[in-house]
XYZ file of C-alpha atoms in Angstrom:
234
model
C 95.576 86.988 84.058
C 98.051 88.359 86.283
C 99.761 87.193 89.623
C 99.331 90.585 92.558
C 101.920 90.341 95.124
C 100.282 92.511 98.006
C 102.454 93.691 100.945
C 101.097 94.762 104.268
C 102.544 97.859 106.095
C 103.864 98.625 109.635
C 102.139 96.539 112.547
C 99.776 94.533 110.262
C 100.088 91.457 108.392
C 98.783 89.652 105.489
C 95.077 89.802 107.160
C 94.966 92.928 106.188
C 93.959 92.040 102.299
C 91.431 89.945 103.284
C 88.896 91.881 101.816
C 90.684 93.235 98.463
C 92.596 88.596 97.629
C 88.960 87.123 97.202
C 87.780 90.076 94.522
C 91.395 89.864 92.691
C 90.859 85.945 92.806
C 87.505 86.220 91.533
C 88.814 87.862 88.629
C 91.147 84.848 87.859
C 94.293 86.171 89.155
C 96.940 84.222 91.627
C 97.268 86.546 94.599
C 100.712 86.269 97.089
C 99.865 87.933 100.553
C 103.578 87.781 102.377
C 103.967 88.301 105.764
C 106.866 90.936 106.628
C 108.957 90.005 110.334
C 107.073 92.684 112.107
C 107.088 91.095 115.103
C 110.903 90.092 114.912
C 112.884 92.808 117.023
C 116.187 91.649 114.853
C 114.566 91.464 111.168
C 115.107 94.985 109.628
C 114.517 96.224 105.851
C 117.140 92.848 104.495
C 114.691 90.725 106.430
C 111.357 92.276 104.958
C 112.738 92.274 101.382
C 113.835 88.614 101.625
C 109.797 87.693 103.065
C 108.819 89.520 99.662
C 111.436 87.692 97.272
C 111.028 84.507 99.088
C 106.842 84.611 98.579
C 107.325 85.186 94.720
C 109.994 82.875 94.073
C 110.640 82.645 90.623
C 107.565 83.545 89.049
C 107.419 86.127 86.020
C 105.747 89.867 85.931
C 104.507 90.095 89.345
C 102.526 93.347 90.001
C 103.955 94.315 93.652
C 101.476 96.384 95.605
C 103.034 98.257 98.257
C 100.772 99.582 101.417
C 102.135 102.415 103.259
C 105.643 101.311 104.972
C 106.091 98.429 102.859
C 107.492 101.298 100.034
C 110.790 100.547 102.280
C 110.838 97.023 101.199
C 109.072 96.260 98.248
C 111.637 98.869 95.809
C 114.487 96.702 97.083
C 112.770 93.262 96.033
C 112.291 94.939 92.796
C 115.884 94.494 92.388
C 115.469 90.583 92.874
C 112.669 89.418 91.399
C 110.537 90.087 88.008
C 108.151 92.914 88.541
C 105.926 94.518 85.971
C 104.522 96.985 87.221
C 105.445 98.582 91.340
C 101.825 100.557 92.928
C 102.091 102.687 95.913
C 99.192 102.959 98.148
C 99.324 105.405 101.228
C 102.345 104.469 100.883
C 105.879 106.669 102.864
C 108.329 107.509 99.935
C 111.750 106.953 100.771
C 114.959 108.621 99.922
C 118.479 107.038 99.505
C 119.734 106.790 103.076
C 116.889 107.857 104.734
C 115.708 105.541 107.582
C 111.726 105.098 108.051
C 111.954 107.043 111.443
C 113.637 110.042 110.242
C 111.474 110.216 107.429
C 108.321 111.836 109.235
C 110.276 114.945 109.833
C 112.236 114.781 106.601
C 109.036 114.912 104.882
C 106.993 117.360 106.903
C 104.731 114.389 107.916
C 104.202 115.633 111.489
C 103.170 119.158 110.762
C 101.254 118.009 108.039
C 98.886 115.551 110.061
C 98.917 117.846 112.678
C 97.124 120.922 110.335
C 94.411 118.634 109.044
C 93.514 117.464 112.291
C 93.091 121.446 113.706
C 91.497 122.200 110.172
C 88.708 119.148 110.858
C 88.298 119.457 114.105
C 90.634 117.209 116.021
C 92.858 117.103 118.776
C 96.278 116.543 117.590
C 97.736 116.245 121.248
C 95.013 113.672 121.736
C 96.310 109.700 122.526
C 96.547 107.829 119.601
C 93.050 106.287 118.649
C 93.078 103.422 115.871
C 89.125 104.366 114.972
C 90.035 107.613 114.766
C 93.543 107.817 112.618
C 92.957 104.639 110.692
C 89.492 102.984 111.236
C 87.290 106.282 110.764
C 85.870 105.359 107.334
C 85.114 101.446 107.544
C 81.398 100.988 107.081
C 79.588 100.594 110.834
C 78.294 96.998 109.652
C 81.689 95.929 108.593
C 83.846 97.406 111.750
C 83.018 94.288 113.851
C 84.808 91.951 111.221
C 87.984 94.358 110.351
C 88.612 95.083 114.507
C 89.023 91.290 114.913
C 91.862 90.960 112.431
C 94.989 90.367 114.275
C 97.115 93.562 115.061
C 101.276 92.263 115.424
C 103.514 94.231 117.850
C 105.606 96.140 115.318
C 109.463 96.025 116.261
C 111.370 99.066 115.668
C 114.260 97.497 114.230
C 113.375 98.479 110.872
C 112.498 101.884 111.460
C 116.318 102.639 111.609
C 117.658 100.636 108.948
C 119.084 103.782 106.115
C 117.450 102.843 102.865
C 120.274 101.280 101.031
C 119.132 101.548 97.399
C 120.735 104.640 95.137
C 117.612 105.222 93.555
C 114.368 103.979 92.658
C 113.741 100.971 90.752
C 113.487 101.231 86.941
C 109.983 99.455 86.694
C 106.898 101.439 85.984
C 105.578 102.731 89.478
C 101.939 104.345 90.150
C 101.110 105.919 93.478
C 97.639 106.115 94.900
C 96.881 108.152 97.581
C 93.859 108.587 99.330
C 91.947 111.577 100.002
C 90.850 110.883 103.692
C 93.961 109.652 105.255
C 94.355 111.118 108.433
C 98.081 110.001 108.700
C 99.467 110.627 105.326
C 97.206 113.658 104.406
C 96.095 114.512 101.111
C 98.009 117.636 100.506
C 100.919 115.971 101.936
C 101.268 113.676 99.404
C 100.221 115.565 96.568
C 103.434 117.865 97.454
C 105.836 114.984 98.268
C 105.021 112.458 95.640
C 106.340 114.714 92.899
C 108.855 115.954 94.748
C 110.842 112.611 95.718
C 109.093 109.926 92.708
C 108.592 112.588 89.752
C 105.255 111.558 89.299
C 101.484 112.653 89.942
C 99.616 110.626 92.807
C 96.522 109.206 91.485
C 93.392 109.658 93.859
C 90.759 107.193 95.551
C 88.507 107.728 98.465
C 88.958 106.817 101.973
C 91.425 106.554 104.618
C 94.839 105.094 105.333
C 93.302 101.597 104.941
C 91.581 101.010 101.943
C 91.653 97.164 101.435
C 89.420 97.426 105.008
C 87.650 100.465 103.753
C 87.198 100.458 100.102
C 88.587 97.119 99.031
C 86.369 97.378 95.547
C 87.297 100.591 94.873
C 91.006 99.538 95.341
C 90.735 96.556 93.232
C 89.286 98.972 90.680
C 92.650 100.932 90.338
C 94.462 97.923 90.642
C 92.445 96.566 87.467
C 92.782 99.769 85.979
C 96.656 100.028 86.356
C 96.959 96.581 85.208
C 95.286 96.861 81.944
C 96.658 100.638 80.980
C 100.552 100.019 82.024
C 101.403 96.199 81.996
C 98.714 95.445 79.316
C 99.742 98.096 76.995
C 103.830 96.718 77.341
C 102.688 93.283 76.386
């Protein structure tokens, strides 16, 4: 069996997997949930790597799972602790020197989000609605549960931290996006995966937040990534 590391994104915390830990633990396999500083208005990317590196410890071929903004922090800790195997979900793509908050119009993230949402029907001047942008594909009978999860403050000192690595770690890296994200859209990523990892996204249903959405189907790729890339090296 296998030991996940799973690493929340921006204004979240280790709640967030509580759906996707007890079907990975089920399986048989140890499953590290770290909390990032999100809430800490002095802890930028150093800080966030070090909550990563400090969770694993010394433990062997972790598979690090990387959820949206956490693909700021979880390439560095590659550099510091034993990973087999890096997976991207929803996940920003950094480039060296780019900080998080110039990366939206580095990328073409704004335009991007703001097409779909004209294309389906949206208001993209509208105020920011979690059930709309994030929450818009949870079951009905599971909403209730996932809406009383804790939600941190995010800080924004990590937003303007330059990411210091030179280039992308050398560990075997998937990237799943999803095909109903209303923040990182579909197309989006389809473009800028190739462009700034040199690979081909892989694609699952659902929205920006699959562990509350779709955590089976996520564990499924997880599996599935697990068995085809680490498996096959051992």
């Amino acid at each position: 069996m296998g030991t996940y590391v799973l690493v929340h994104g921006a204004s979240s915390d280790s709640t967030y997997w509580y759906r996707v830990t007890p079907l990975l633990q089920a399986l048989g396999h140890e499953v590290i949930t770290p909390d990032l500083p999100v809430a800490d208005p002095t802890a930028g990317l150093a800080e966030y790597t070090d909550a990563i590196v400090d969770a694993v410890g010394d433990r062997p071929g972790v598979i690090l799972v990387a959820h949206s903004m956490a693909a700021y922090s979880a390439p560095l800790a590659c550099e510091r602790i034993a990973v087999d195997l890096l997976v991207l979900v929803a996940a920003m793509t950094p480039r060296p020197g780019e900080t998080a908050g110039d990366w939206w119009e580095a990328t073409g993230q704004v335009e991007a989000q703001r097409e779909q949402d004209l294309r389906e029907g949206r208001d993209p001047d509208a105020p920011f609605d979690p059930l709309v942008t994030f929450l818009h594909d949870v079951p009905p009978e599971d909403l209730e549960e996932v809406l009383a999860q804790s939600v941190p403050v995010q800080s924004d000192r990590p937003f303007s931290d330059p990411w210091p690595a030179s280039a992308w770690p050398p560990v075997p890296t998937r990237f799943l996006l999803c095909r109903d994200d209303r923040l990182f859209p579909a197309d989006f990523q389809r473009r800028i995966v190739p462009e700034r990892l040199g690979i081909t996204p892989d694609e699952m249903g659902g929205g920006h937040l699959p562990a509350f959405s779709r955590p089976a189907e996520l564990v499924e790729w997880l599996e599935r990534y697990r068995s085809t890339v680490v498996g096959a090296a051992r």
